[in-house]
Amino acid sequence: LQVFLVEKAGRRSLFLAGLMGMLISAVAMTVGLALLSQFAWMSYVSMVAIFLFVIFFEVGPGPIPWFIVAELFSQGPRPAAIAVAGFCNWACNFIVGMCFQYIADLCGPYVFVIFAVLLLVFFLFAYFKVPETKGKSFEEIAAVFRRKKLPAKAMTELEDLRGSEEA
């Protein structure tokens, strides 16, 4: 299902929608936890916010970075780039898992403000710096980063390798 959704909606738009949904959910969790002592029904707000947080993660920031990393790098450095991305992903998961309880004890009901701020930073970064990769070749994506237009006929790596073998 996710593959069809990614191909239909585009990687960047799903990533941005997921980040924004997670940001709104983190704010809702903060409000729910902060007002829980005054309104018992805020526990439902917190529960719905948690479920929405997970849903938006699974739509955007969960799977999309793996698509983007695979499409941002050419065939040669792609395995190393995916390995570095995987290491960073799991290292951050480990750090959050190990530190969350201490941060929650320190911040109380406002613990998710930290996540909301980080999600806002990630959203802004993705909005201004991450290109749409749907339906684009590596050369087209690289041209976006170079801020140049792609020549009428771009040479692919395979064509480049064939040319160097014939010489």
Short mmCIF file of C-alpha atoms in Angstrom, two decimals:
data_model
loop_
_atom_site.label_atom_id
_atom_site.label_comp_id
_atom_site.label_asym_id
_atom_site.label_seq_id
_atom_site.Cartn_x
_atom_site.Cartn_y
_atom_site.Cartn_z
CA LEU A 1 0.00 0.00 0.00
CA GLN A 2 2.78 2.44 0.92
CA VAL A 3 4.56 1.91 -2.42
CA PHE A 4 1.41 2.82 -4.36
CA LEU A 5 0.82 5.85 -2.16
CA VAL A 6 4.43 6.99 -2.62
CA GLU A 7 4.22 6.62 -6.40
CA LYS A 8 0.90 8.45 -6.56
CA ALA A 9 1.50 11.35 -4.14
CA GLY A 10 5.27 11.78 -4.37
CA ARG A 11 7.99 11.32 -1.79
CA ARG A 12 8.50 14.94 -0.76
CA SER A 13 4.81 15.72 -0.26
CA LEU A 14 4.25 12.60 1.85
CA PHE A 15 7.38 13.35 3.87
CA LEU A 16 6.26 16.93 4.54
CA ALA A 17 2.70 15.85 5.36
CA GLY A 18 4.00 13.23 7.77
CA LEU A 19 6.30 15.71 9.51
CA MET A 20 3.53 18.31 9.84
CA GLY A 21 1.08 15.70 11.14
CA MET A 22 3.63 14.52 13.68
CA LEU A 23 4.27 18.14 14.72
CA ILE A 24 0.55 18.79 15.28
CA SER A 25 0.25 15.48 17.15
CA ALA A 26 3.19 16.37 19.41
CA VAL A 27 1.57 19.71 20.23
CA ALA A 28 -1.74 17.94 20.94
CA MET A 29 0.05 15.45 23.23
CA THR A 30 1.64 18.35 25.10
CA VAL A 31 -1.69 20.13 25.52
CA GLY A 32 -3.38 16.88 26.58
CA LEU A 33 -0.74 16.10 29.18
CA ALA A 34 -0.53 19.68 30.47
CA LEU A 35 -4.30 19.93 30.98
CA LEU A 36 -4.88 16.38 32.18
CA SER A 37 -5.15 17.39 35.85
CA GLN A 38 -7.89 19.93 35.02
CA PHE A 39 -9.89 17.95 32.46
CA ALA A 40 -10.15 14.16 32.70
CA TRP A 41 -11.19 13.90 29.04
CA MET A 42 -7.75 15.17 27.99
CA SER A 43 -6.53 11.59 28.34
CA TYR A 44 -8.53 10.83 25.17
CA VAL A 45 -6.88 13.77 23.39
CA SER A 46 -3.49 12.35 24.34
CA MET A 47 -4.41 8.86 23.16
CA VAL A 48 -5.72 10.09 19.81
CA ALA A 49 -2.61 12.26 19.41
CA ILE A 50 -0.36 9.26 20.02
CA PHE A 51 -2.21 7.19 17.42
CA LEU A 52 -2.08 10.05 14.92
CA PHE A 53 1.64 10.54 15.62
CA VAL A 54 2.30 6.90 14.72
CA ILE A 55 0.06 7.06 11.63
CA PHE A 56 1.79 10.19 10.32
CA PHE A 57 5.19 8.61 11.03
CA GLU A 58 4.22 5.57 8.98
CA VAL A 59 3.03 7.77 6.10
CA GLY A 60 6.08 10.02 5.91
CA PRO A 61 9.21 9.98 8.05
CA GLY A 62 9.16 6.21 8.54
CA PRO A 63 9.53 4.90 4.98
CA ILE A 64 10.19 7.95 2.79
CA PRO A 65 13.81 8.63 3.82
CA TRP A 66 14.75 5.16 2.59
CA PHE A 67 13.28 5.94 -0.84
CA ILE A 68 15.01 9.31 -0.95
CA VAL A 69 18.44 8.02 0.15
CA ALA A 70 18.29 5.29 -2.48
CA GLU A 71 17.43 7.85 -5.17
CA LEU A 72 19.87 10.60 -4.16
CA PHE A 73 23.00 8.53 -4.74
CA SER A 74 24.32 6.88 -7.87
CA GLN A 75 24.95 3.16 -8.02
CA GLY A 76 28.54 3.32 -6.69
CA PRO A 77 28.10 5.15 -3.37
CA ARG A 78 24.48 4.03 -2.79
CA PRO A 79 25.27 1.02 -0.51
CA ALA A 80 27.54 3.13 1.69
CA ALA A 81 24.95 5.94 1.84
CA ILE A 82 22.22 3.50 2.86
CA ALA A 83 24.53 2.00 5.51
CA VAL A 84 25.28 5.47 6.95
CA ALA A 85 21.56 6.35 6.89
CA GLY A 86 20.70 3.10 8.65
CA PHE A 87 23.36 3.68 11.29
CA CYS A 88 22.13 7.23 11.91
CA ASN A 89 18.53 6.03 12.09
CA TRP A 90 19.24 3.32 14.64
CA ALA A 91 21.68 5.48 16.65
CA CYS A 92 19.02 8.18 17.00
CA ASN A 93 16.39 5.57 17.93
CA PHE A 94 18.74 4.23 20.59
CA ILE A 95 19.49 7.69 22.00
CA VAL A 96 15.80 8.64 22.16
CA GLY A 97 14.92 5.29 23.74
CA MET A 98 17.65 5.56 26.37
CA CYS A 99 17.13 9.24 27.23
CA PHE A 100 13.37 9.69 26.96
CA GLN A 101 12.53 8.73 30.54
CA TYR A 102 15.13 11.12 31.95
CA ILE A 103 13.93 13.95 29.72
CA ALA A 104 10.29 13.19 30.61
CA ASP A 105 11.15 13.32 34.32
CA LEU A 106 12.90 16.65 33.76
CA CYS A 107 10.29 18.28 31.48
CA GLY A 108 7.09 16.73 32.79
CA PRO A 109 4.08 17.16 30.49
CA TYR A 110 6.12 19.41 28.19
CA VAL A 111 8.45 16.65 27.03
CA PHE A 112 6.89 16.60 23.57
CA VAL A 113 7.72 20.27 23.01
CA ILE A 114 11.27 19.10 22.28
CA PHE A 115 9.93 16.75 19.60
CA ALA A 116 7.67 19.49 18.21
CA VAL A 117 10.62 21.89 17.87
CA LEU A 118 12.76 19.22 16.20
CA LEU A 119 9.90 18.31 13.86
CA LEU A 120 9.52 21.97 12.89
CA VAL A 121 13.25 22.16 12.11
CA PHE A 122 13.04 18.93 10.07
CA PHE A 123 9.97 20.24 8.22
CA LEU A 124 11.68 23.51 7.32
CA PHE A 125 14.83 21.71 6.21
CA ALA A 126 12.85 19.28 4.05
CA TYR A 127 10.70 22.07 2.61
CA PHE A 128 13.66 24.19 1.54
CA LYS A 129 16.37 21.59 0.81
CA VAL A 130 14.88 18.19 -0.11
CA PRO A 131 13.85 17.88 -3.78
CA GLU A 132 11.05 15.71 -5.11
CA THR A 133 12.64 12.53 -6.47
CA LYS A 134 9.51 10.88 -7.88
CA GLY A 135 10.00 9.97 -11.53
CA LYS A 136 13.42 11.63 -11.77
CA SER A 137 16.70 10.07 -12.78
CA PHE A 138 19.83 10.42 -10.69
CA GLU A 139 21.14 13.01 -13.14
CA GLU A 140 17.99 15.13 -12.82
CA ILE A 141 18.17 15.01 -9.02
CA ALA A 142 21.88 15.88 -9.08
CA ALA A 143 21.08 18.82 -11.38
CA VAL A 144 18.57 20.11 -8.81
CA PHE A 145 21.32 20.13 -6.20
CA ARG A 146 23.69 21.88 -8.60
CA ARG A 147 20.90 24.37 -9.42
CA LYS A 148 21.61 23.88 -13.12
CA LYS A 149 19.35 22.70 -15.86
CA LEU A 150 19.99 19.26 -17.19
CA PRO A 151 21.38 19.14 -20.74
CA ALA A 152 18.99 18.00 -23.47
CA LYS A 153 20.49 14.51 -23.41
CA ALA A 154 22.11 13.62 -20.13
CA MET A 155 24.67 10.87 -20.17
CA THR A 156 23.86 8.08 -17.75
CA GLU A 157 26.56 6.30 -15.81
CA LEU A 158 26.14 3.21 -17.94
CA GLU A 159 26.59 5.22 -21.15
CA ASP A 160 29.61 6.89 -19.61
CA LEU A 161 31.14 3.51 -18.76
CA ARG A 162 30.45 2.18 -22.26
CA GLY A 163 32.13 5.24 -23.75
CA SER A 164 35.26 4.79 -21.62
CA GLU A 165 35.53 1.08 -22.56
CA GLU A 166 35.48 1.86 -26.30
CA ALA A 167 38.26 4.48 -26.01
#
